[in-house]
Short mmCIF file of N, CA and C in Angstrom, two decimals:
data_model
loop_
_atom_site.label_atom_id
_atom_site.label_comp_id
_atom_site.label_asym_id
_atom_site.label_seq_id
_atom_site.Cartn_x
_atom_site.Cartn_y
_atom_site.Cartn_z
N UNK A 47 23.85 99.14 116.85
CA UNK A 47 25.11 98.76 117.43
C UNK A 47 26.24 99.49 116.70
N UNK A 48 27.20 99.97 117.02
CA UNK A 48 28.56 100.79 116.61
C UNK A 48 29.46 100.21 116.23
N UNK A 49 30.07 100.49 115.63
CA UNK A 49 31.27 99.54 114.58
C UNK A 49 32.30 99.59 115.84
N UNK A 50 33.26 98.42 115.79
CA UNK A 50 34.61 98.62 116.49
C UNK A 50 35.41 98.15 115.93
N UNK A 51 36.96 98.32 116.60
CA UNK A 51 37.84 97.51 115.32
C UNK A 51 38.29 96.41 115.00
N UNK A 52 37.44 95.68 116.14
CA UNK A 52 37.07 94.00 115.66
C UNK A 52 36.56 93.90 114.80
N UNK A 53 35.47 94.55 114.90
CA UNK A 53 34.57 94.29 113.38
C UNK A 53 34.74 94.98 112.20
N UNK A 54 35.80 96.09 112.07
CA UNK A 54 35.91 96.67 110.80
C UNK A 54 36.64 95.63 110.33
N UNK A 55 37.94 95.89 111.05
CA UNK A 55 39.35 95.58 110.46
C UNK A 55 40.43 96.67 110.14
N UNK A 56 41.64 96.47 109.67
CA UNK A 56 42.22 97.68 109.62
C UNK A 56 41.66 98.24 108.15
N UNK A 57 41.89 97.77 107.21
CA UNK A 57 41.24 98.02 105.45
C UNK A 57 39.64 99.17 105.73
N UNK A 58 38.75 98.02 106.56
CA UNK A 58 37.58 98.69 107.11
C UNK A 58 37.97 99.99 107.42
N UNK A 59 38.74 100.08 108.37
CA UNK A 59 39.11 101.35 109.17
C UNK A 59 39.67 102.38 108.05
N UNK A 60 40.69 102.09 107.04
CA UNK A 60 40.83 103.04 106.82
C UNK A 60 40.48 103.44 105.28
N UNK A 61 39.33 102.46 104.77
CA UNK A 61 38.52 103.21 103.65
C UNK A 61 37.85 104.28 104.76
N UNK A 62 37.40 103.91 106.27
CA UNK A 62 36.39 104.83 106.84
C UNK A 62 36.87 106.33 107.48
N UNK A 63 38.28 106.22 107.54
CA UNK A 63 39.37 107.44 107.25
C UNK A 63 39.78 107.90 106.31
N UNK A 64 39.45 107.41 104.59
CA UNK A 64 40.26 108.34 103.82
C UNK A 64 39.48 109.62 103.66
N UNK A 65 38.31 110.11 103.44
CA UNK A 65 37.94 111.60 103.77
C UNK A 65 38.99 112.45 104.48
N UNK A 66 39.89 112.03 105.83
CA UNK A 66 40.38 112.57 106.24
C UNK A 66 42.24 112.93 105.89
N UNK A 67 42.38 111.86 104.91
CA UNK A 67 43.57 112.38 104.34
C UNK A 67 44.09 113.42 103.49
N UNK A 68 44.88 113.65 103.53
CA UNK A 68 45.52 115.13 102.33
C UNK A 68 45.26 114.46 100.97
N UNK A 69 44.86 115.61 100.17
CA UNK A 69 45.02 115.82 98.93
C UNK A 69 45.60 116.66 97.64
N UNK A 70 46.64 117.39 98.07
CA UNK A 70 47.64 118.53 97.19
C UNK A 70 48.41 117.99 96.65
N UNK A 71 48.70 118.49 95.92
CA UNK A 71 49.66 117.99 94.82
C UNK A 71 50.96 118.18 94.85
N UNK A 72 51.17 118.48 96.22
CA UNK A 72 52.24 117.31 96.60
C UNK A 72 52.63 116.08 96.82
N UNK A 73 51.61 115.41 96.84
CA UNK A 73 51.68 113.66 97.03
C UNK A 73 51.37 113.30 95.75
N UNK A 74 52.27 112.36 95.70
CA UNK A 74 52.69 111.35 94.59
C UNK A 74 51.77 110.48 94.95
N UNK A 75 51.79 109.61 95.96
CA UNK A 75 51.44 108.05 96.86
C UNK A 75 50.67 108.68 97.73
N UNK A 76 49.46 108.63 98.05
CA UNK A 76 48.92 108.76 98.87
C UNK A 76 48.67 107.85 99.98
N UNK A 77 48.38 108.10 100.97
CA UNK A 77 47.82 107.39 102.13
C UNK A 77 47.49 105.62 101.79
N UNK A 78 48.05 105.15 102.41
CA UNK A 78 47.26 103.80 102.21
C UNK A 78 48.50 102.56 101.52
N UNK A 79 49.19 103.19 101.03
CA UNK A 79 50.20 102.10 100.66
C UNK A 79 51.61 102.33 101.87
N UNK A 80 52.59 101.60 101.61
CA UNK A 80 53.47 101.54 102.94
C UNK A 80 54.46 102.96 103.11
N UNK A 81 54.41 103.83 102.24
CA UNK A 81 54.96 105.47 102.72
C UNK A 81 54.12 106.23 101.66
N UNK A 82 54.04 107.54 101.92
CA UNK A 82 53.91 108.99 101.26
C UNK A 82 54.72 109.11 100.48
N UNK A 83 54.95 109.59 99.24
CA UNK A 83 55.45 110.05 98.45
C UNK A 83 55.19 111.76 98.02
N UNK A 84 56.45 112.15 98.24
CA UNK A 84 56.05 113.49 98.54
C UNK A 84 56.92 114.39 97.45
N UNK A 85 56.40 115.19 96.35
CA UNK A 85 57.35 116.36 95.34
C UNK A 85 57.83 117.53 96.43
N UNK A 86 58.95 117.45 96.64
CA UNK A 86 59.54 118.70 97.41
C UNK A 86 60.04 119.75 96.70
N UNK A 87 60.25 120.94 97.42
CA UNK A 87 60.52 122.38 96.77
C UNK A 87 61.82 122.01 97.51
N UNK A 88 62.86 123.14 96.98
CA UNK A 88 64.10 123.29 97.82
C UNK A 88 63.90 123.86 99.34
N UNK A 89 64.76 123.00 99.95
CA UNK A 89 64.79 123.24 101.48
C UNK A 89 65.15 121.94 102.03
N UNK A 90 64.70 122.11 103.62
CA UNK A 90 65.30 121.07 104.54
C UNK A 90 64.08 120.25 104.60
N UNK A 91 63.98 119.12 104.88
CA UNK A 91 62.87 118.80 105.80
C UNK A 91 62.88 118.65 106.96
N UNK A 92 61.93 118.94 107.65
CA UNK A 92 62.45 118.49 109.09
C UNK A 92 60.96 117.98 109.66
N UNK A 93 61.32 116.83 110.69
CA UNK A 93 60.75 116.09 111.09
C UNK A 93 60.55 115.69 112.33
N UNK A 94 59.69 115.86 112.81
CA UNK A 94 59.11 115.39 113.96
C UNK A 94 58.02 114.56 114.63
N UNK A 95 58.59 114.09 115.88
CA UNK A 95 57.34 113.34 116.47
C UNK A 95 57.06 113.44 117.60
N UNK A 96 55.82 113.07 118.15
CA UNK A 96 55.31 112.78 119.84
C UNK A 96 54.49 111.99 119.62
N UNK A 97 54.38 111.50 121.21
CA UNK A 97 53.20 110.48 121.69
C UNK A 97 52.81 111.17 122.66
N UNK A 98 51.41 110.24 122.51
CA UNK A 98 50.01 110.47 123.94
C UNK A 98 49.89 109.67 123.80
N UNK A 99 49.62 109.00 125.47
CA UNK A 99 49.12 108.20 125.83
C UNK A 99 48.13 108.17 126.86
N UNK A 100 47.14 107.71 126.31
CA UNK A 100 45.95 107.10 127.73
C UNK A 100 46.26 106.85 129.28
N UNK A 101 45.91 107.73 129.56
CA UNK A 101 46.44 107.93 131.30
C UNK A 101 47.68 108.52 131.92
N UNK A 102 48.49 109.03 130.67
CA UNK A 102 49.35 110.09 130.61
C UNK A 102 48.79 111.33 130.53
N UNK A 103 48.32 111.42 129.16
CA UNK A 103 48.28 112.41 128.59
C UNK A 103 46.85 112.77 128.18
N UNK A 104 45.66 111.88 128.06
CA UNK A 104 44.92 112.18 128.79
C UNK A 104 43.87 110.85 128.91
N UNK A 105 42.69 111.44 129.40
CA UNK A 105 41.54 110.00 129.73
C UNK A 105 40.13 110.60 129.30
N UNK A 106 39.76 109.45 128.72
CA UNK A 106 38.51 109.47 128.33
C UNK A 106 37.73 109.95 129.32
N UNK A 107 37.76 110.22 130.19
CA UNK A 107 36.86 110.88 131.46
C UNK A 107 36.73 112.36 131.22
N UNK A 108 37.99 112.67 131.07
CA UNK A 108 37.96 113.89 131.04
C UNK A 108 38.63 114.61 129.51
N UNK A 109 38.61 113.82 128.75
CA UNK A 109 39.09 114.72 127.19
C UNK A 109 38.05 114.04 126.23
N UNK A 110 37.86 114.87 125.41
CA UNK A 110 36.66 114.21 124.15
C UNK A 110 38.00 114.04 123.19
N UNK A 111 37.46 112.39 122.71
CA UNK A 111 38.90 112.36 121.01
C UNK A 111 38.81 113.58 120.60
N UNK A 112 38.01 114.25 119.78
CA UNK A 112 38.09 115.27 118.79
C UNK A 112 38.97 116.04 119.98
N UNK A 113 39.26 116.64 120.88
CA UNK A 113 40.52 117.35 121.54
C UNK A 113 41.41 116.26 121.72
N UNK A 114 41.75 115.31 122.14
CA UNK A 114 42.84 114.58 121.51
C UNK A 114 43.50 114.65 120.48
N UNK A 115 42.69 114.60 119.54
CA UNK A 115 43.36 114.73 117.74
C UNK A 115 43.46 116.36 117.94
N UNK A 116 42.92 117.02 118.25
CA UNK A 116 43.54 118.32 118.25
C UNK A 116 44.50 118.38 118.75
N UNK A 117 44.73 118.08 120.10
CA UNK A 117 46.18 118.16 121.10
C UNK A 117 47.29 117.73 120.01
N UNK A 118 47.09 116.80 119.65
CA UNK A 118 48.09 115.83 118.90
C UNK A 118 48.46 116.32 117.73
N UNK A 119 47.76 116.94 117.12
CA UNK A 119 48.37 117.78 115.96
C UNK A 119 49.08 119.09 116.60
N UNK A 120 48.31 119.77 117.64
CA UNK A 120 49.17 121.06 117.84
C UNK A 120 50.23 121.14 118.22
N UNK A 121 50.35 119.75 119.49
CA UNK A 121 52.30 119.59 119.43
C UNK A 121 53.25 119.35 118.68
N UNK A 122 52.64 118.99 117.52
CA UNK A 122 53.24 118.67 116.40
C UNK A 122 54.07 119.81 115.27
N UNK A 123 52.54 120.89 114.97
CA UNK A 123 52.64 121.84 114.55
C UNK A 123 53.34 122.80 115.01
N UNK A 124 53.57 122.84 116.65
CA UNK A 124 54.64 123.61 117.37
C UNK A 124 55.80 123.23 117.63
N UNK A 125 56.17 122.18 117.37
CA UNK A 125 57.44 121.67 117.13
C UNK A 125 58.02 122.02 115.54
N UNK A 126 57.31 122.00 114.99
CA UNK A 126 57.72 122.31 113.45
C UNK A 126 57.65 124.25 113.32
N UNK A 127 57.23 124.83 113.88
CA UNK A 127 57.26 126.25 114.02
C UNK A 127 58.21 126.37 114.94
N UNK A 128 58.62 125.85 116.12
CA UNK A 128 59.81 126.17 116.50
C UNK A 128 60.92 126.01 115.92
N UNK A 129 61.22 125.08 114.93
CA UNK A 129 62.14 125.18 113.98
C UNK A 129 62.35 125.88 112.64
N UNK A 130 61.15 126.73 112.47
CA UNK A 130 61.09 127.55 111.80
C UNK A 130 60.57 126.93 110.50
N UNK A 131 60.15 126.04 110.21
CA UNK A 131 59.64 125.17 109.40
C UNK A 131 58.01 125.34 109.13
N UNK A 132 57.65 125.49 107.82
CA UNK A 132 56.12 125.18 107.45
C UNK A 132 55.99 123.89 106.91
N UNK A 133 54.80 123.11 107.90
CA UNK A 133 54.12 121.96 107.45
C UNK A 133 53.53 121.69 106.40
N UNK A 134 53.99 120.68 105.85
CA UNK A 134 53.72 120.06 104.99
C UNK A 134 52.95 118.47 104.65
N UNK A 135 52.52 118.45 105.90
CA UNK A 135 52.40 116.92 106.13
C UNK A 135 52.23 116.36 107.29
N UNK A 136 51.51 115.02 107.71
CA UNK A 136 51.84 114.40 109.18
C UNK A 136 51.23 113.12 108.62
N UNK A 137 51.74 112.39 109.64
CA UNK A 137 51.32 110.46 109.61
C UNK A 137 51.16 110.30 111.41
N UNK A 138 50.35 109.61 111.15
CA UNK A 138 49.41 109.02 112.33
C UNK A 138 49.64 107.56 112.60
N UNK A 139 50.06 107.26 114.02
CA UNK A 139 49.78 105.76 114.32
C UNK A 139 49.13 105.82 115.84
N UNK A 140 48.07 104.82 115.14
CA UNK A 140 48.05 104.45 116.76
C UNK A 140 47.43 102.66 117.45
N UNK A 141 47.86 103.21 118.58
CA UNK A 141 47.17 101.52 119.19
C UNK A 141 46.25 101.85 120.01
N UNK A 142 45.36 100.71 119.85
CA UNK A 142 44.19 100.86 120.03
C UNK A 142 43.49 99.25 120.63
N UNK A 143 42.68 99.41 121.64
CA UNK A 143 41.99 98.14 121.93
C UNK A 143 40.99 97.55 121.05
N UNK A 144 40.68 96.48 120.80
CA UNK A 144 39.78 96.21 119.58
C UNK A 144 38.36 96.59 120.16
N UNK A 145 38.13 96.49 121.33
CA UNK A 145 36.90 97.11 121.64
C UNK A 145 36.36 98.55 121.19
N UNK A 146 37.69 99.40 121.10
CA UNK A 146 37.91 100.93 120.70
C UNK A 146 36.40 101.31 119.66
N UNK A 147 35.23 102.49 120.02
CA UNK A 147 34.23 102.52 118.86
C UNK A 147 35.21 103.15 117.72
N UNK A 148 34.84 102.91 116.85
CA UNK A 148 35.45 103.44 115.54
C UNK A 148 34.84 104.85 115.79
N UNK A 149 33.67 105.23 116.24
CA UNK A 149 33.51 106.82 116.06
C UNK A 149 34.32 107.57 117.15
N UNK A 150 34.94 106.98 118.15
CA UNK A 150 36.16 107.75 118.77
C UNK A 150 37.38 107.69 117.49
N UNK A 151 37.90 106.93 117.02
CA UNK A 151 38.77 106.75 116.02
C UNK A 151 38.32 107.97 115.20
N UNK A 152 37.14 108.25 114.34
CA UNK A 152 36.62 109.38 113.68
C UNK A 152 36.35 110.44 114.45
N UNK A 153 36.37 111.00 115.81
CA UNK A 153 36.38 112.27 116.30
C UNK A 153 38.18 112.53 116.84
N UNK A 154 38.88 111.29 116.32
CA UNK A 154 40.38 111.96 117.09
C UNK A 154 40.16 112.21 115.60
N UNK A 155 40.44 111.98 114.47
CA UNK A 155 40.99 111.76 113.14
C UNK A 155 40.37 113.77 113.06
N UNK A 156 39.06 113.59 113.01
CA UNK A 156 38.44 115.16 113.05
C UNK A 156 38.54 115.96 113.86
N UNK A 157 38.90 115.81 115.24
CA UNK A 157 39.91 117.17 115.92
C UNK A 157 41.12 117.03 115.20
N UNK A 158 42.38 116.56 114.63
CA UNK A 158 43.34 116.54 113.98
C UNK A 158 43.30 117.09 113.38
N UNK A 159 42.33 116.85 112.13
CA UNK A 159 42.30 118.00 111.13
C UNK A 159 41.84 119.05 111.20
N UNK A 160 40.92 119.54 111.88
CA UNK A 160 40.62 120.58 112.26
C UNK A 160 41.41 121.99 112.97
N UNK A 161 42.74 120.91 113.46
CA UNK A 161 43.77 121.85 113.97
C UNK A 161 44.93 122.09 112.82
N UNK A 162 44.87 120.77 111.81
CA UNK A 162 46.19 120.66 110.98
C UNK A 162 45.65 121.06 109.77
N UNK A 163 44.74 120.83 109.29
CA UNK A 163 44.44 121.05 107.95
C UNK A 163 44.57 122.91 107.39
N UNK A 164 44.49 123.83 108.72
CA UNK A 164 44.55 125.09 108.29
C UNK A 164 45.92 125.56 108.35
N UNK A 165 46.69 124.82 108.59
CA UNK A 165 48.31 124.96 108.58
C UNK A 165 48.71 124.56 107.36
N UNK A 166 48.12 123.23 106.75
CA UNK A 166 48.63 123.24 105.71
C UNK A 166 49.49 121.98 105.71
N UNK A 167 48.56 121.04 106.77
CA UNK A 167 49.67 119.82 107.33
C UNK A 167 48.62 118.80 107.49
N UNK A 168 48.31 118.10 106.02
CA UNK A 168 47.09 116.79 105.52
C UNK A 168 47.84 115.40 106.67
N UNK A 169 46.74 114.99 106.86
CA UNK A 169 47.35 113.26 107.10
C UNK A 169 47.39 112.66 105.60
N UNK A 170 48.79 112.27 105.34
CA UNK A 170 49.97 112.08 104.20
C UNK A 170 49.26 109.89 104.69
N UNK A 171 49.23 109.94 106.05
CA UNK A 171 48.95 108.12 106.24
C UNK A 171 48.87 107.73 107.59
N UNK A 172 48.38 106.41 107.77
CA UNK A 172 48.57 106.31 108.80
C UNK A 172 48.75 104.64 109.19
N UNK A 173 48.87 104.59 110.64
CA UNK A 173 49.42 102.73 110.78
C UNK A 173 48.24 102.63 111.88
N UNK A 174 47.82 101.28 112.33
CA UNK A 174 47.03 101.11 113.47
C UNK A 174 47.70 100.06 113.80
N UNK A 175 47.45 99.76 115.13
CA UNK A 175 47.70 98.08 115.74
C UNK A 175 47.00 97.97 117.03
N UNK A 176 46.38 96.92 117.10
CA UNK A 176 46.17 96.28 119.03
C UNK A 176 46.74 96.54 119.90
N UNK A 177 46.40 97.33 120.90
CA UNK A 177 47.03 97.38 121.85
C UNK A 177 46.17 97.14 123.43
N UNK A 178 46.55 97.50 124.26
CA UNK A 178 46.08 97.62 125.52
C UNK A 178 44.98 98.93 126.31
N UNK A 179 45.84 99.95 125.39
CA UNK A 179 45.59 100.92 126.02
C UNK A 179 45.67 101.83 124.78
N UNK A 180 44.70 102.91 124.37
CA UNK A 180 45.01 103.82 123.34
C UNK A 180 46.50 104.76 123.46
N UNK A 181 46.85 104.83 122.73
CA UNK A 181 48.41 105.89 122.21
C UNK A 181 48.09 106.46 120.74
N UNK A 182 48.78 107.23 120.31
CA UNK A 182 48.70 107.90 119.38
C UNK A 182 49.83 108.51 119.18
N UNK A 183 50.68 108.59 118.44
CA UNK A 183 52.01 108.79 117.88
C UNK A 183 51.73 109.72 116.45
N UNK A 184 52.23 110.91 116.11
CA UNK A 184 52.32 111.23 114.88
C UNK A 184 53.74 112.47 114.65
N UNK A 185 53.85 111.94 113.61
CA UNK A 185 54.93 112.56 112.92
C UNK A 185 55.01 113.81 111.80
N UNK A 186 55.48 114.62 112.08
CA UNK A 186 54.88 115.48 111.15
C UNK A 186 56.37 116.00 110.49
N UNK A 187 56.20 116.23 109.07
CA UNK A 187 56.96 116.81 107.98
C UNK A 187 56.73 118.29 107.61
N UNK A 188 57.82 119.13 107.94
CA UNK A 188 57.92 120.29 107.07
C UNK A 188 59.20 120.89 106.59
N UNK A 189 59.13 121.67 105.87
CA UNK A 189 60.14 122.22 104.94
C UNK A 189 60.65 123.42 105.69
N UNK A 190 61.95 123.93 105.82
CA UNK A 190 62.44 125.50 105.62
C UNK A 190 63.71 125.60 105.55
N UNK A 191 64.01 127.00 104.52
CA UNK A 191 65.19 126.91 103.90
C UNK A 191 66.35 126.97 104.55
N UNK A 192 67.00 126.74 103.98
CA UNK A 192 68.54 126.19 104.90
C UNK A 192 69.08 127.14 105.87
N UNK A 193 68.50 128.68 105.85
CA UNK A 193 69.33 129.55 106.35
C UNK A 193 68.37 129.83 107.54
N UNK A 194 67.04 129.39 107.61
CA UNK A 194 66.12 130.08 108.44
C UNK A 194 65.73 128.81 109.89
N UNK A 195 66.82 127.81 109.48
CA UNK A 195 66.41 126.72 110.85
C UNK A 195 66.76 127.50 111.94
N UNK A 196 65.26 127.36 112.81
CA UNK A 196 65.69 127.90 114.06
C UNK A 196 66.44 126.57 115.10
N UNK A 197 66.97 126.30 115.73
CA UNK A 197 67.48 125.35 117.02
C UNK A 197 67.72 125.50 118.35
N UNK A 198 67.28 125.13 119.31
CA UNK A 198 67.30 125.28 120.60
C UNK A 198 68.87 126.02 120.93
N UNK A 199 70.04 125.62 120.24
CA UNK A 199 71.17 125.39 120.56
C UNK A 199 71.54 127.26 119.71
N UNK A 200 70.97 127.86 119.09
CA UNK A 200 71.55 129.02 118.79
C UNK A 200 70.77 129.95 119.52
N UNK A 201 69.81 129.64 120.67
CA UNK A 201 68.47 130.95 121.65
C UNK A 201 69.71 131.56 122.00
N UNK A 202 69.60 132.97 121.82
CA UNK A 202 70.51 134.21 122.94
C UNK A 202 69.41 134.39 123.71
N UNK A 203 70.41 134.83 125.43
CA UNK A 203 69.66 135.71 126.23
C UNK A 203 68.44 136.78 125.69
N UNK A 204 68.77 137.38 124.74
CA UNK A 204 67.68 138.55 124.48
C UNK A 204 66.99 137.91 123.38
N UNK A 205 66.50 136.55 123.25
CA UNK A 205 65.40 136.51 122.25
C UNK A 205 64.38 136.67 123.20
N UNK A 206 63.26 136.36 122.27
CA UNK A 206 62.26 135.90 123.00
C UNK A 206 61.67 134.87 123.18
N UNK A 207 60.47 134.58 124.31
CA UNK A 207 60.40 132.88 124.15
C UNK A 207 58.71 132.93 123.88
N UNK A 208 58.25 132.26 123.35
CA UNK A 208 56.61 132.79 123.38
C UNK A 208 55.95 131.45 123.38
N UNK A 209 55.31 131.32 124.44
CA UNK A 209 54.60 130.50 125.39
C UNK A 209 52.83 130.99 125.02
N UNK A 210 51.86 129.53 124.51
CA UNK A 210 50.41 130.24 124.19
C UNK A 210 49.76 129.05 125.49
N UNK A 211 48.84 130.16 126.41
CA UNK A 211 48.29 128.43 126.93
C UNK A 211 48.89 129.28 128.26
N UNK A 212 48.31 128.57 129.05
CA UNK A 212 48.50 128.40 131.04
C UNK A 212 49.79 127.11 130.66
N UNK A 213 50.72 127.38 131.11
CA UNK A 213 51.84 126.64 131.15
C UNK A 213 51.02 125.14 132.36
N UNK A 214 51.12 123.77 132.49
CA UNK A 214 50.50 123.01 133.23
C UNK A 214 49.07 122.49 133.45
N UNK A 215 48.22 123.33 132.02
CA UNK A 215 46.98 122.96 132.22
C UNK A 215 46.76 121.53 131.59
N UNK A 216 47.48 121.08 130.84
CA UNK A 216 47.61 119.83 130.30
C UNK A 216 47.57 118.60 131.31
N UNK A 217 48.49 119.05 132.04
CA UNK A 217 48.70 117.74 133.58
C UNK A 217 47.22 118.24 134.42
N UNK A 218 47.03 119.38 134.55
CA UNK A 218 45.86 119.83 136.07
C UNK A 218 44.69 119.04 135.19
N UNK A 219 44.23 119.23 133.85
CA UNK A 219 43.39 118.53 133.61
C UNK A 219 43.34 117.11 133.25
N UNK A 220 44.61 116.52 133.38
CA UNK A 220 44.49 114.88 133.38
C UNK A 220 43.76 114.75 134.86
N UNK A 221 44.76 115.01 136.19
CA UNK A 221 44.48 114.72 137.11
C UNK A 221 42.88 115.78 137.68
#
C-alpha cells in the first residue's frame, strides 16, 4: 500500500523531501523552520512567483508530476532571467488532497530539481496544506547587480524578444 498525506503527515512529508532541498553555503537556516536564511553578495534581489493549478494548468491525465515540477520551476527560472537575475533559490507550496500518493509529491519535488538544481536555484523550503484540488505555488529568489535589471518597462523597438517552445503548447496539451 503507498503512503499518502493522511498517513504521513506534514513532518512525515517533509523528512521524506529533505534529499531534495539546497545545500550551499549560502543558507544559514535551512528548509524546515518558518523562513530561509540566506548570506547575500551585493546586489538586488529579486523575486518571484507563479501558480499551477490542477485543471488549469495541467491534469493528471495528461502530465506526469515529475513535468509538473519541471514546468514549475522553469517559469520561475524564466522570470528571474528575464530580469536579468541569477537564481539563487526557490520555496515551494502546495495544496494538496490528503488522498494525494506521496510518490506524486516525490516525482513533482524531482522534476523541480532536475530543472532548478542546474541553474543553481535549491528548494531553500517549503509549506503544504489540504486542499481540494492540487496547486503548486513557488517563489523563486535571485540576485543581479543594480545596473543590469532588465524590466519590461525599458524593451526598445529594436531589442530582441526570445521565445523557447511552440508559443500555446501548454493550453493544446491541457485540453
Amino acid at each position: 500500500m503507498q503512503d499518502t498525506l493522511a498517513t504521513l503527515g506534514e513532518q512525515g512529508l517533509l523528512k521524506r523531501l529533505a534529499p531534495y532541498f539546497g545545500h550551499s553555503g549560502q543558507i544559514q537556516v535551512p528548509a524546515g523552520d518558518d523562513g530561509a536564511v540566506l548570506a547575500m553578495a551585493t546586489g538586488n534581489l529579486v523575486v518571484t512567483t507563479d501558480l499551477l493549478f490542477e485543471g488549469v494548468h495541467f491534469s493528471e491525465r495528461t502530465t506526469r508530476a515529475a513535468d509538473v515540477g519541471w514546468r514549475a520551476a522553469a517559469a520561475n527560472l524564466s522570470d528571474l532571467a528575464a530580469m536579468g537575475a541569477r537564481p539563487i533559490g526557490t520555496l515551494i507550496g502546495l495544496g494538496l488532497p490528503p488522498e494525494t500518493p506521496v510518490n506524486w509529491v516525490e516525482e513533482l519535488y524531482r522534476g523541480f530539481t532536475e530543472c532548478a538544481d542546474p541553474h543553481g536555484a535549491p528548494i531553500l523550503g517549503c509549506d503544504n496544506c489540504r486542499a481540494q484540488s492540487r496547486s503548486i505555488a513557488v517563489t523563486a529568489l535571485g540576485i543581479v547587480a543594480p545596473d543590469r535589471v532588465l524590466k519590461r518597462t525599458s524593451a526598445q523597438p529594436t531589442d530582441v524578444l526570445v521565445v523557447t517552445g511552440t508559443l500555446g503548447d501548454s493550453q493544446a496539451g491541457l485540453e
